[in-house]
Amino acid sequence: MEKRKKISNRKLNATLGGSVSWLNDTCFIIKAVPENRGNAPIKNPIPVGPMVQENLGKEVAARTYQDLLKNKYDEDLFEYYFTSQLVKITPQGEIEMSTPGIYSRISVSPDKSLLLTTTIEKPYSYTVPYSNFPATTSIMDMQGEIVKEILKTPVVVPAMGYDTTSPFSRNYAWRPDKPATLYWVEAQDNGNPRSKKVEIADIVYQQEAPFTSPKQEVCHTSMRFRSIQWRDDNFALLTEGSRATRNNKTYRIKPCSGDAPQLVFDLSTDDLYGNPGIPYTVKNQYGKYVLYTDKNYSELLMTSEGASPEGNMPYISRYNLNKKKNTVLWRCKAPYYETVVAIVDPVKLQVITARQSQTEPVNFYLKELKKRKEMALTHFANPYPMLEGVTKEKIRYKRADGIDLTATVYLPAGYDKEKDGRLPVLMWAYPREYRSVKDASQVRGSQYTFTNINYGSPVFWVTRGYCVMENVEMPIVGSDGKEPNDTYIEQLVMDAEAAVKVISDMGVGDPNRIGVGGHSYGAFMTGNLLTHTKLFKAGIARSGAYNRTLTPFGFQAETRTYWEAPEVYNVMSPFMYADRLSGALLLVHGELDNNTGTFPIQSERFYQALKGHKATVCYVVLPLESHSYSAKENILHLLYEEDAWLEKYVKNAEYPF
């Protein structure tokens, strides 16, 4: 057994991630806490003066971010905890490569000769996150000398709307197939397609070390650049897309050649059935991942989730670029859900898969697809013996306008509807927006997965005698030129009515004892369902937003501002209908929620509005928790509150409520 050995006393600074970058097996670069940095700043209880912000006639619309800097003390804390120093650790000793700075990223070139660095600079902003602060991007050699300053940007506030981006060059990265070649993207419409109509939206450029020759155009896009997957100078895959149309296009290109790109995939981002999967990549001579193709660049090896009307049935395939034909080499079979997690040998088709079923937890297998052989690598037992005997079924049904919906239904072990009668029901959901009825109607997920639970899972309540409906589809569809949210409430009500009807028609759910819940946007959904319907006895709304006028510059997939669509914002806000609450509502929020738009004040003000209208409501604040919860004490208390609420207001609800 190899022994561990301490090789440095320097402390890592992982506040911005990426604290270790390996050069070889014995040398690496760390982002270290500067030595002798002293004690953390102490807050002066006496204000030194007012905090002043101003905007002199510029349009600076930004979403409502949490946890922004608020004053000089916050700035001092930010500098103290986020400042790091680049230090090279070698068997011979340590070398300080830089002066202290706030390094938001460092990236080693494939040949390990250069570093791409980005440092955050002053003046800091009180209106946007640190990722939008002024920054300097530079190239540094392994002695710590600046080879070239690439870019300096001020505070960046991208314009609101679909497909907007930074007006400055962006997405700097090393080409994985070259020793030290940088590539990046430049918007041709100032980052705002609504303000400047252009035929070319983005141009991808590259420049080789030592970065003295003119930049080369790699390719350009008519929609917004999404990604490049590199192979070499003869082959790469370029993807462009539009959030407005939910469309992505992938092209075969010959980088820097000027040759016309060849369309490979033209997909709706919501169309799971039509998605052929992800191209397989392999490590090259630099240890970087590049596309795996045949010698003629005519075939790709693909792995896919295999979405279908039968649910996800993952597969591995060969995609012929010339014929645009996908040939499936292997596909999982019922009653298992099995995914390819690693390709050991792409020629011999040796792969490692993760297999599970409704009754078997995930275990790993080595498969030889050509020889049709397999060997179990793990033998993990069921971690939830208390769920043995619980039945699980993915049901399908329709809402009133004909859109196909699905939900996963859990029933208690040994349940017999003829003998035991109808059960109280807990529905758990998260609405999603779509651009077409066809995409919204697709089956998502698999009925063959093993049930894994965590603190946020509603499945726990099947052990308490409930019928649990998880992943209840709540699609919000935009069509005929309308945005999805233009008819949000009407569609949400139809979704809920369909779910209530199907579980009642199955004879297992008691329509008079149904609760509904969700987290974040699912909490927002819950607030709306309890203020716009009388379907539910109770609701559980965790870490949600309920007053959309407090997120006036967009939320979720909505890019219109409050002033552009005030009626949409008002109608979608359950706060505006606090006088109409039907049922008992449990509001839960993390005290330090850091998610965009879900300020704790959202739950606080909604609670006050409901209380002022004699509603049955409880407001629980979990101390020191963020948007998701992690402390054992808080999670156990959360489960207690949820269980007590459901027992009182759903399972043992009085009629009428």
Tab-separated table of C-alpha atoms in Angstrom, residues 24-174:
chain	number	residue	atom	x	y	z
A	24	ASN	CA	2.548	15.858	-14.610
A	25	ASP	CA	2.580	13.109	-11.993
A	26	THR	CA	4.850	15.075	-9.659
A	27	CYS	CA	4.289	18.768	-10.483
A	28	PHE	CA	1.160	20.857	-10.135
A	29	ILE	CA	-0.020	24.434	-9.668
A	30	ILE	CA	-2.240	25.446	-6.783
A	31	LYS	CA	-4.292	28.472	-5.918
A	32	ALA	CA	-2.924	29.064	-2.434
A	33	VAL	CA	-4.000	31.288	0.412
A	34	PRO	CA	-1.418	34.110	0.512
A	35	GLU	CA	0.955	33.700	3.407
A	36	ASN	CA	0.838	36.247	6.195
A	37	ARG	CA	-2.489	37.625	5.003
A	38	GLY	CA	-3.444	38.533	8.555
A	39	ASN	CA	-6.833	38.380	10.214
A	40	ALA	CA	-10.180	38.750	8.492
A	41	PRO	CA	-11.638	42.257	8.350
A	42	ILE	CA	-13.711	43.304	11.336
A	43	LYS	CA	-16.958	45.130	10.725
A	44	ASN	CA	-17.045	48.661	12.074
A	45	PRO	CA	-20.337	49.067	13.957
A	46	ILE	CA	-20.290	52.780	13.128
A	47	PRO	CA	-21.051	53.554	9.451
A	48	VAL	CA	-18.309	55.538	7.748
A	49	GLY	CA	-20.828	57.194	5.470
A	50	PRO	CA	-23.697	56.518	3.073
A	51	MET	CA	-23.573	53.856	0.375
A	52	VAL	CA	-24.208	55.511	-3.002
A	53	GLN	CA	-25.081	53.871	-6.309
A	54	GLU	CA	-25.958	55.727	-9.479
A	55	ASN	CA	-26.901	55.079	-13.079
A	56	LEU	CA	-26.399	57.916	-15.535
A	57	GLY	CA	-28.826	57.223	-18.350
A	58	LYS	CA	-27.656	53.708	-19.240
A	59	GLU	CA	-29.931	50.688	-19.648
A	60	VAL	CA	-28.684	48.190	-17.064
A	61	ALA	CA	-31.476	45.659	-16.555
A	62	ALA	CA	-30.425	42.654	-14.497
A	63	ARG	CA	-32.176	39.728	-12.875
A	64	THR	CA	-32.686	39.808	-9.117
A	65	TYR	CA	-29.548	38.150	-7.761
A	66	GLN	CA	-29.021	37.083	-4.177
A	67	ASP	CA	-25.921	37.466	-2.007
A	68	LEU	CA	-24.469	40.500	-3.787
A	69	LEU	CA	-21.891	42.812	-2.250
A	70	LYS	CA	-23.659	45.542	-0.312
A	71	ASN	CA	-20.976	47.793	1.194
A	72	LYS	CA	-17.268	48.399	1.719
A	73	TYR	CA	-17.101	45.763	4.461
A	74	ASP	CA	-18.461	43.137	2.036
A	75	GLU	CA	-15.807	44.203	-0.481
A	76	ASP	CA	-13.089	43.752	2.129
A	77	LEU	CA	-14.406	40.280	3.028
A	78	PHE	CA	-14.587	39.339	-0.666
A	79	GLU	CA	-10.970	40.339	-1.221
A	80	TYR	CA	-9.759	38.633	1.942
A	81	TYR	CA	-11.334	35.244	1.315
A	82	PHE	CA	-11.137	35.085	-2.489
A	83	THR	CA	-7.598	36.361	-3.033
A	84	SER	CA	-5.120	33.598	-3.876
A	85	GLN	CA	-1.599	33.165	-5.139
A	86	LEU	CA	-0.424	30.791	-7.852
A	87	VAL	CA	2.230	28.433	-6.513
A	88	LYS	CA	3.987	25.662	-8.455
A	89	ILE	CA	4.647	22.570	-6.332
A	90	THR	CA	7.557	20.385	-7.502
A	91	PRO	CA	9.688	17.640	-5.940
A	92	GLN	CA	12.445	20.241	-5.669
A	93	GLY	CA	10.321	22.791	-3.828
A	94	GLU	CA	7.747	25.541	-4.237
A	95	ILE	CA	7.779	28.446	-6.672
A	96	GLU	CA	5.480	31.452	-6.248
A	97	MET	CA	4.351	32.239	-9.796
A	98	SER	CA	2.276	35.358	-9.222
A	99	THR	CA	1.407	38.176	-6.949
A	100	PRO	CA	-1.828	37.669	-4.987
A	101	GLY	CA	-5.025	38.282	-6.931
A	102	ILE	CA	-8.586	37.041	-7.276
A	103	TYR	CA	-8.139	34.236	-9.820
A	104	SER	CA	-11.536	33.155	-11.107
A	105	ARG	CA	-9.923	30.604	-13.439
A	106	ILE	CA	-6.619	29.098	-14.453
A	107	SER	CA	-6.235	26.690	-17.369
A	108	VAL	CA	-3.044	24.886	-18.388
A	109	SER	CA	-2.271	24.654	-22.106
A	110	PRO	CA	-2.216	21.117	-23.566
A	111	ASP	CA	1.590	21.146	-23.850
A	112	LYS	CA	1.860	22.381	-20.223
A	113	SER	CA	3.893	25.450	-21.230
A	114	LEU	CA	1.396	28.237	-20.553
A	115	LEU	CA	-1.441	29.271	-18.269
A	116	LEU	CA	-4.660	31.003	-19.270
A	117	THR	CA	-5.745	33.090	-16.292
A	118	THR	CA	-8.631	35.395	-15.459
A	119	THR	CA	-8.431	37.749	-12.491
A	120	ILE	CA	-11.282	39.786	-11.031
A	121	GLU	CA	-10.519	43.495	-10.756
A	122	LYS	CA	-11.928	46.593	-9.105
A	123	PRO	CA	-14.316	48.403	-9.045
A	124	TYR	CA	-16.641	45.671	-7.777
A	125	SER	CA	-20.348	45.847	-8.480
A	126	TYR	CA	-23.268	45.783	-6.047
A	127	THR	CA	-25.772	44.809	-8.743
A	128	VAL	CA	-24.322	41.700	-10.439
A	129	PRO	CA	-22.468	38.527	-9.299
A	130	TYR	CA	-18.669	38.318	-9.216
A	131	SER	CA	-18.692	36.501	-12.572
A	132	ASN	CA	-19.727	39.818	-14.167
A	133	PHE	CA	-17.174	41.983	-12.332
A	134	PRO	CA	-14.375	43.721	-14.248
A	135	ALA	CA	-11.773	41.138	-15.217
A	136	THR	CA	-8.450	40.690	-16.953
A	137	THR	CA	-7.672	37.602	-19.018
A	138	SER	CA	-3.977	36.898	-19.640
A	139	ILE	CA	-1.478	34.298	-20.812
A	140	MET	CA	1.267	33.454	-18.303
A	141	ASP	CA	4.335	31.270	-18.750
A	142	MET	CA	5.502	28.694	-16.212
A	143	GLN	CA	7.862	31.199	-14.618
A	144	GLY	CA	4.923	33.456	-13.829
A	145	GLU	CA	5.670	36.083	-16.471
A	146	ILE	CA	2.756	37.600	-18.415
A	147	VAL	CA	3.201	36.634	-22.071
A	148	LYS	CA	0.194	38.568	-23.290
A	149	GLU	CA	-2.771	40.408	-21.824
A	150	ILE	CA	-5.711	39.090	-23.822
A	151	LEU	CA	-8.711	41.056	-22.618
A	152	LYS	CA	-9.848	43.597	-20.052
A	153	THR	CA	-13.589	43.914	-19.461
A	154	PRO	CA	-15.627	46.300	-17.323
A	155	VAL	CA	-18.732	45.227	-15.397
A	156	VAL	CA	-20.772	43.100	-17.806
A	157	VAL	CA	-24.568	43.197	-17.684
A	158	PRO	CA	-25.911	41.272	-20.697
A	159	ALA	CA	-29.092	42.648	-22.230
A	160	MET	CA	-32.371	41.010	-21.279
A	161	GLY	CA	-34.069	38.715	-23.765
A	162	TYR	CA	-33.475	35.493	-25.635
A	163	ASP	CA	-30.004	34.715	-26.997
A	164	THR	CA	-28.249	37.692	-25.468
A	165	THR	CA	-24.634	37.441	-24.370
A	166	SER	CA	-21.611	39.539	-23.475
A	167	PRO	CA	-20.741	42.298	-25.979
A	168	PHE	CA	-17.060	41.461	-25.376
A	169	SER	CA	-15.107	38.462	-26.640
A	170	ARG	CA	-15.885	35.393	-24.528
A	171	ASN	CA	-15.424	31.626	-24.035
A	172	TYR	CA	-11.609	31.705	-24.073
A	173	ALA	CA	-10.177	28.184	-24.016
A	174	TRP	CA	-7.292	26.065	-25.299
